[in-house]
Coordinates of C-alpha atoms and ligand atoms in Angstrom, one line a residue:
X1 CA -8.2 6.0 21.3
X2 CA -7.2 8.1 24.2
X3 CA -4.0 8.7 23.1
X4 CA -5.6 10.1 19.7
X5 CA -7.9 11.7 21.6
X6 CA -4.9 13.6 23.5
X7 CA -3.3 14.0 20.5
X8 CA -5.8 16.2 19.3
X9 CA -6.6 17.8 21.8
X10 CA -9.7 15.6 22.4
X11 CA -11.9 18.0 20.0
X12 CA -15.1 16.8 18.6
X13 CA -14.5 16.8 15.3
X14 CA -17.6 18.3 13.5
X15 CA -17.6 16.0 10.3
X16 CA -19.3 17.1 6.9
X17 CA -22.7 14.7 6.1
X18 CA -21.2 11.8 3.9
X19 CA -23.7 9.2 1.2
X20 CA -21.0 6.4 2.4
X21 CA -20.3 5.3 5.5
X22 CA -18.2 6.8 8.1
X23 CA -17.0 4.9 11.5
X24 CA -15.7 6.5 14.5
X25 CA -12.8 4.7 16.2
X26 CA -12.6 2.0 13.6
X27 CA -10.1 -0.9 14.4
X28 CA -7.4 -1.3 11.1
X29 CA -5.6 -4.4 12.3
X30 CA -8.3 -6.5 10.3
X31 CA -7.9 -4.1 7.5
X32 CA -4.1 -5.0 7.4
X33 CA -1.8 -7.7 6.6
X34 CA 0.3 -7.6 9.9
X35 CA -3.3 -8.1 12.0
X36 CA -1.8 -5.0 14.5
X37 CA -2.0 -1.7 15.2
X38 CA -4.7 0.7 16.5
X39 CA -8.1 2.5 15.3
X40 CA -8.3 5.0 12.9
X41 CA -9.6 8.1 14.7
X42 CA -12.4 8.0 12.0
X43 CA -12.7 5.7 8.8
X44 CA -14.6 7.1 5.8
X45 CA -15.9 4.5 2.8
X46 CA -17.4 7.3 0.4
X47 CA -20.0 6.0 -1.9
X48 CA -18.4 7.4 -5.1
X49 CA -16.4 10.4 -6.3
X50 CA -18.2 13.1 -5.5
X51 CA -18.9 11.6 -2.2
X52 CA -15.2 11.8 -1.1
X53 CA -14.5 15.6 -3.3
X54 CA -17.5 17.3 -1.0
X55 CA -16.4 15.3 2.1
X56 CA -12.7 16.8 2.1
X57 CA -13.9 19.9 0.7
X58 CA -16.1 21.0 3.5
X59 CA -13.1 19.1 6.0
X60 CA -11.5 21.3 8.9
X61 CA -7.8 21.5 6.4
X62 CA -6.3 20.6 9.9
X63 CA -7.7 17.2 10.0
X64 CA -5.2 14.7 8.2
X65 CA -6.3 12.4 5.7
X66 CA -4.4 9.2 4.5
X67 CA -5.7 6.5 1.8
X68 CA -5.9 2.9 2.9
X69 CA -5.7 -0.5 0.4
X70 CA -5.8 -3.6 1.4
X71 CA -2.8 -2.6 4.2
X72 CA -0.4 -4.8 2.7
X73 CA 2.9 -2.2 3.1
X74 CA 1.7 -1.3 6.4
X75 CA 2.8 -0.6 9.8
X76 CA -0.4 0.9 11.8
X77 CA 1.0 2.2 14.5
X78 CA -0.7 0.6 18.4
X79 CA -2.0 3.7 19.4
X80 CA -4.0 4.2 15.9
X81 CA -4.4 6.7 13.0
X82 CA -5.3 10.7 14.0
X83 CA -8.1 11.9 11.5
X84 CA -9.8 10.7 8.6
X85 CA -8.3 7.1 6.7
X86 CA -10.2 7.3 3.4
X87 CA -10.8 3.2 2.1
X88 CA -12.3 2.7 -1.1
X89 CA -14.6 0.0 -1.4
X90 CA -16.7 -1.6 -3.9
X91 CA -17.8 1.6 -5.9
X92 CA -14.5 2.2 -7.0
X93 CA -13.4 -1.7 -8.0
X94 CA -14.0 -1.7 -11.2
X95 CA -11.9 -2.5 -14.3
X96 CA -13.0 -1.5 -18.0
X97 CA -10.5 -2.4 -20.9
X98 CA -10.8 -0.3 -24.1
X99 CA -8.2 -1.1 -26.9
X100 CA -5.2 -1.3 -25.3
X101 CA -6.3 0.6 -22.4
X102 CA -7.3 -0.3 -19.1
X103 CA -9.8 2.4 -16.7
X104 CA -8.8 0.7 -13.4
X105 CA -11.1 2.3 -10.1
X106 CA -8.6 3.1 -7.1
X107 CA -10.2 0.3 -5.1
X108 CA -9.7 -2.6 -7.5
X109 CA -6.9 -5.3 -7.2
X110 CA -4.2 -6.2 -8.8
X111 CA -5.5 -9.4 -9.8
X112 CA -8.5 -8.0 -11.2
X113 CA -6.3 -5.3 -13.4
X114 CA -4.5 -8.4 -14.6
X115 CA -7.2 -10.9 -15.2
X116 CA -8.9 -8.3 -17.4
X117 CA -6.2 -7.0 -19.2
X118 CA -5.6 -10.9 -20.1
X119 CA -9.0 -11.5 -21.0
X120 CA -8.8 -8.2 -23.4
X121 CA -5.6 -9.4 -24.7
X122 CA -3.4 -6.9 -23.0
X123 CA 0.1 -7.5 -22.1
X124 CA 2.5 -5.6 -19.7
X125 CA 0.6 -5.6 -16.6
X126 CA 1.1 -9.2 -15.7
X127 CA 3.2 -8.1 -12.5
X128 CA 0.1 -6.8 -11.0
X129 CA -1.0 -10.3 -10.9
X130 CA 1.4 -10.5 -8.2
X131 CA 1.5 -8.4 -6.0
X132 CA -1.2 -8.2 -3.4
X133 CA -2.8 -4.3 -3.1
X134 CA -5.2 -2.2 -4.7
X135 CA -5.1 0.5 -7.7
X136 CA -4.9 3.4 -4.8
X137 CA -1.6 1.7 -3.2
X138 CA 0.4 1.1 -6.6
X139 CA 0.1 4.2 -7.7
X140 CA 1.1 5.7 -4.5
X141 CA 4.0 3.5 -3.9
X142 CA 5.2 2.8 -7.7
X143 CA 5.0 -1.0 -7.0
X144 CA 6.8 -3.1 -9.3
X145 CA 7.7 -6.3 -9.7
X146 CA 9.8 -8.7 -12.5
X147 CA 11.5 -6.1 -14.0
X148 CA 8.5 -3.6 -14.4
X149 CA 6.4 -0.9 -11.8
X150 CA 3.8 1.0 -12.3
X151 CA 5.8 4.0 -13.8
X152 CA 6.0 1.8 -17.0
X153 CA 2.5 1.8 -17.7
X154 CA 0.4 4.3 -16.1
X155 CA -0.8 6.9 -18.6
X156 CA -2.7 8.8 -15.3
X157 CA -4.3 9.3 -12.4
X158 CA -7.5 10.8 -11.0
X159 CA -7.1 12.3 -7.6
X160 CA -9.0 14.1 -5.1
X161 CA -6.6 16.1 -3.2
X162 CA -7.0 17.1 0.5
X163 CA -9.3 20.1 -0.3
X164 CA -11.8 17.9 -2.5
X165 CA -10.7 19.0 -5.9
X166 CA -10.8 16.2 -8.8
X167 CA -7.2 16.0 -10.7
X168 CA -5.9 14.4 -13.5
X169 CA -1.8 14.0 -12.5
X170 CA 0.1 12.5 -15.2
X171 CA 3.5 10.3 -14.4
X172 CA 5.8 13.9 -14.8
X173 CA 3.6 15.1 -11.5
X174 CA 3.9 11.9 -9.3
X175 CA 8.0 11.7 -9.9
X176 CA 7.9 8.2 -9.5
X177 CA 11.4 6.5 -7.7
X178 CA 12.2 2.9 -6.7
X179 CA 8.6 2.6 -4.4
X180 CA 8.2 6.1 -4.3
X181 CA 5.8 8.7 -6.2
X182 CA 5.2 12.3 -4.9
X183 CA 1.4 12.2 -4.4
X184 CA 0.3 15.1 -2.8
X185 CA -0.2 14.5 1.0
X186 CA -3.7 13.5 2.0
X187 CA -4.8 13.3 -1.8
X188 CA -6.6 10.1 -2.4
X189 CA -6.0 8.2 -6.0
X190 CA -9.6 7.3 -6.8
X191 CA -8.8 5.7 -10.5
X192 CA -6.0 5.5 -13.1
X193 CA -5.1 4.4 -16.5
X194 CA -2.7 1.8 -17.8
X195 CA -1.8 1.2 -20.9
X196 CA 0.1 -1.9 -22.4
X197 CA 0.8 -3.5 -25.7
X198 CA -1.4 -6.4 -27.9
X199 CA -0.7 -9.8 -26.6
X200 CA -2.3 -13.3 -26.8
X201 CA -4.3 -14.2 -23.5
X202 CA -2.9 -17.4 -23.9
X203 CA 1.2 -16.2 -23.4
X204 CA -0.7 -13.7 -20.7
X205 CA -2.4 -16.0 -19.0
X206 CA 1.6 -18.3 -19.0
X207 CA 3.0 -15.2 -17.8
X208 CA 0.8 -14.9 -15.1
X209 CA 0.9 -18.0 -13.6
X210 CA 5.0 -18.3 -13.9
X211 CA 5.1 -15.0 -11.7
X212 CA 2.4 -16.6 -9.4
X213 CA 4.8 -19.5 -9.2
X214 CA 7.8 -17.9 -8.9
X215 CA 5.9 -15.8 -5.9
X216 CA 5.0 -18.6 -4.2
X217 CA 8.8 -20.5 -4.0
X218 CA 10.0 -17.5 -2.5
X219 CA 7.8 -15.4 -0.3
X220 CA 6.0 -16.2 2.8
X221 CA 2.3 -15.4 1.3
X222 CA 0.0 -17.1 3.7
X223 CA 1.6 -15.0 6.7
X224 CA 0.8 -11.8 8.4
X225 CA 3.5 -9.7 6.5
X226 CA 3.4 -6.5 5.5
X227 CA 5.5 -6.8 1.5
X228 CA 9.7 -5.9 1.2
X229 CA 10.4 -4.2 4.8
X230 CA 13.4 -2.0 2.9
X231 CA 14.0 -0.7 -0.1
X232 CA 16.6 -2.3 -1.9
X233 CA 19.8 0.2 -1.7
X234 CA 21.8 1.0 -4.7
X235 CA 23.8 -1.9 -5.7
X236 CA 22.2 -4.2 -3.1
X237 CA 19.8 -6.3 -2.2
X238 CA 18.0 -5.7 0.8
X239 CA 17.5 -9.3 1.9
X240 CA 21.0 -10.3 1.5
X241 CA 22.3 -7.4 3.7
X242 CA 19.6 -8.4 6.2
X243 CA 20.9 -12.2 5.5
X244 CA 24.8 -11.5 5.9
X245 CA 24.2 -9.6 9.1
X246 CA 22.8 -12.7 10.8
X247 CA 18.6 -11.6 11.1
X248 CA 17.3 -14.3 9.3
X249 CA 14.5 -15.7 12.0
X250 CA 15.5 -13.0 14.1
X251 CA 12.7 -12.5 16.9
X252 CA 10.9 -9.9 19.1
X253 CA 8.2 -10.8 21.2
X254 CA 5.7 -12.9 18.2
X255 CA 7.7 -10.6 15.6
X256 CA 9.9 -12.4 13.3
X257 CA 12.3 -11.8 10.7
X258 CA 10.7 -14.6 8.0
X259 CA 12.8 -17.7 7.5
X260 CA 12.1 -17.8 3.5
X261 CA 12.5 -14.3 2.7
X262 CA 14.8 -12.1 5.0
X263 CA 13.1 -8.8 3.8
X264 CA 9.8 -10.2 5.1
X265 CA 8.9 -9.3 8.9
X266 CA 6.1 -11.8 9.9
X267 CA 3.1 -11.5 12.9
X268 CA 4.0 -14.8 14.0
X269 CA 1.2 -14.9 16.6
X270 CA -0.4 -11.5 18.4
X271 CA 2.4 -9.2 17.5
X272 CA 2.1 -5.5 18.1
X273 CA 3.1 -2.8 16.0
X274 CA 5.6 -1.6 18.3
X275 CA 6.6 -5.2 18.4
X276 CA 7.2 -5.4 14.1
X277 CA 8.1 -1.8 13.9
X278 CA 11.1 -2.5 17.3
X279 CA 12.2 -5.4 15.5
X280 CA 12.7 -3.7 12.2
X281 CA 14.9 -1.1 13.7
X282 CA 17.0 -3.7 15.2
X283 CA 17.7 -5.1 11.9
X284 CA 18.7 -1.7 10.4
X285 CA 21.2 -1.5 13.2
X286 CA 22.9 -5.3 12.8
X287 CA 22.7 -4.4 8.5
X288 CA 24.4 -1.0 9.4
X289 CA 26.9 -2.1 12.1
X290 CA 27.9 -5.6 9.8
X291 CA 28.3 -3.6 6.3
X292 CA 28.2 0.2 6.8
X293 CA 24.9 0.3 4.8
X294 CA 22.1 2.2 6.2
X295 CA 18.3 0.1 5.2
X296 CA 15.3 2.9 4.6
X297 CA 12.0 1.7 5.3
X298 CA 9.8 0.6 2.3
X299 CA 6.7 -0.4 4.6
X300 CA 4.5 2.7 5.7
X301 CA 4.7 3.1 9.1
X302 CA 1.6 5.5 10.2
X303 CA -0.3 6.8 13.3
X304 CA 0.8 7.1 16.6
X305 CA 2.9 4.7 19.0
Ligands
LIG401 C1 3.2 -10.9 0.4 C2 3.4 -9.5 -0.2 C3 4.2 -9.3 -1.3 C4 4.4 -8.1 -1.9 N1 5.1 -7.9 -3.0 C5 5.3 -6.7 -3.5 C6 6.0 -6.6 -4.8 O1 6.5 -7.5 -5.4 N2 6.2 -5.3 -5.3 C7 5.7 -4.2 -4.6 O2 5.9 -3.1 -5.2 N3 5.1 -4.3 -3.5 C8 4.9 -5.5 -2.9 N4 4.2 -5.7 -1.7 C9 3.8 -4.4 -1.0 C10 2.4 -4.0 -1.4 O3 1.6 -5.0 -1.9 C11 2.4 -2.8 -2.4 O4 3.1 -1.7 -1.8 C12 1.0 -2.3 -2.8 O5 1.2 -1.3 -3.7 C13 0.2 -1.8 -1.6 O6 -1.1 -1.6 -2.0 P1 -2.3 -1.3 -1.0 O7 -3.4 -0.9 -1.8 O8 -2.5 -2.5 -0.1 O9 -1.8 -0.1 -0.1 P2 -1.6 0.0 1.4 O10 -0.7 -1.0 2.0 O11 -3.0 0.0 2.0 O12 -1.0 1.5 1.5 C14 0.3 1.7 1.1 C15 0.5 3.2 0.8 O13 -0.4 3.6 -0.2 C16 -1.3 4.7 0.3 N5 -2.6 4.4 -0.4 C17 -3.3 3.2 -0.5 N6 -4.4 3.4 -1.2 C18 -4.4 4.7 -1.6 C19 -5.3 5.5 -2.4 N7 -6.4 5.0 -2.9 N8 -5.0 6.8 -2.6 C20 -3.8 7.3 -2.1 N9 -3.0 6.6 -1.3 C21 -3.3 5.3 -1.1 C22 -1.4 4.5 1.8 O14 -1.8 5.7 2.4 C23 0.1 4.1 2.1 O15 0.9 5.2 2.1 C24 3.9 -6.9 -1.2 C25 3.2 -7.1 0.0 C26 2.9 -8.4 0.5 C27 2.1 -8.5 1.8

């Protein structure tokens, strides 16, 4: 933390009085896949809504403010987070199914969304099943998987933004791309509304567990990973770029490029940050210098080095 504390010129931050709970100098790398990085300066588990909205209303509009999931497309950077990481916990878990509808909390997981939305005969969100994250993150990062993301059926979100207003943003506002949305900066998705189409829990449930299985033959899932390292470029597949330049297994320090899935980086043992983050650069300059093709970063790489 002295580096944050430099950083910001070590001032004691006055913090607004919170119902939830609120750690200084709280360590993420158990909070992430990867198991690395640093603290965050302070972390902040508000007990509900309007627990967050009067936190970052009455927040110094200096201090920066970044949601955290379950970490899994994350690079915390060694020398930690600067400010406030906002991580929702049980309060916001929850999943509620009405008609075709689903009222998903920004805390819940994706196996959750899924395992409801089957039980409530609800088709189109079996991808969530797969992919390991919260409500928060997909909706933030558009994730997707099997043909579908999040931008096919979100109807909307509820946000606070960084000055503690509650919003309603619709898919126009977020602009979804490939793994990309344009949440505001700092704003914090505390719910958000899917919609999908009558099925038979049955042909859900099938659905599901072909995706699990699929998953499972082709990713590393057990490992300290952080998702896809790079977005897949037009026309290309990351992982075959990565492949054809010679990575696969590629090593720094207990850093790895994975064996099974070349867009995977593994924490093969007590990696670093810098360690992952040094390793993934390296790769974007073999895939660059072997097919002219420059790889941009999927994973979020935050905090300070
Ligand atoms: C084994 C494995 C497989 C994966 N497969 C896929 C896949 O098939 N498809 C895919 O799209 N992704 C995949 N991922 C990546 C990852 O699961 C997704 O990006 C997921 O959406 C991240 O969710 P999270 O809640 O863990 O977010 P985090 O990793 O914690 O954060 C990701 C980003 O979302 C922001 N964020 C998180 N919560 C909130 C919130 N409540 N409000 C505002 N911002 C927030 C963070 O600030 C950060 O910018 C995979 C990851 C792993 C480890």
């Amino acid at each position: 933390m002295d580096r944050l504390g430099a950083l910001l010129g070590r001032r004691q931050m006055n913090l607004p009085p919170v119902r939830g709970r609120l750690t200084a100098n709280a360590p993420l790398a158990p909070l992430v896949w990867f198991k690395a990085g640093g603290a965050a300066q302070w972390l902040f588990e508000p007990a509900d809504t309007d627990d967050l909205s009067d936190f970052l209303r009455a927040l110094d509009p200096s201090v920066p403010v970044m949601g955290l999931g379950l970490g899994s497309n994350l690079i915390v950077r060694d020398g930690g987070v600067p400010g406030v990481v906002v991580r929702l916990g049980k309060p916001f878990a929850r999943v509620a199914a009405d008609g075709l509808t689903l009222t998903c909390g920004g805390g819940a997981s994706g196996i959750l969304v899924s395992s409801t939305a089957r039980d409530a005969g609800i088709a189109g969100v079996e991808f969530l099943r797969s992919i390991p994250g919260t409500v928060g993150g997909f909706v933030r990062m558009n994730g997707g998987a099997y043909g579908r993301e999040v931008a096919d059926v979100l109807v909307e979100a509820q946000v606070v933004t960084r000055d503690g207003t509650l919003t309603t943003l619709g898919k126009a506002d977020l602009n979804y791309r490939y793994r990309h949305s344009d949440l505001p900066e700092g704003a914090i998705v505390v719910s958000a509304t899917f919609r999908g189409e009558a099925g038979d829990p049955v042909a859900i449930q099938t659905e599901m567990d072909r995706i699990a299985a699929a998953r499972e033959a082709s990713q590393p899932l057990r490992s300290k990973t952080g998702g896809s390292t790079f977005k897949n470029p037009d026309g290309h597949k990351a992982w075959a770029l990565v492949d054809a330049a010679g990575c696969r297994g590629l090593r720094k320090g207990d850093a790895q490029v994975s064996e099974k899935h070349c867009n995977f980086l593994l924490n093969t043992g007590n990696a670093t940050s810098a360690d992952i983050e040094a390793l993934g650069e390296e790769v974007r300059a073999k895939v660059l210098a072997a097919s002219g093709v420059t790889l941009e970063w999927e994973i979020q790489r935050v905090g300070v080095a």
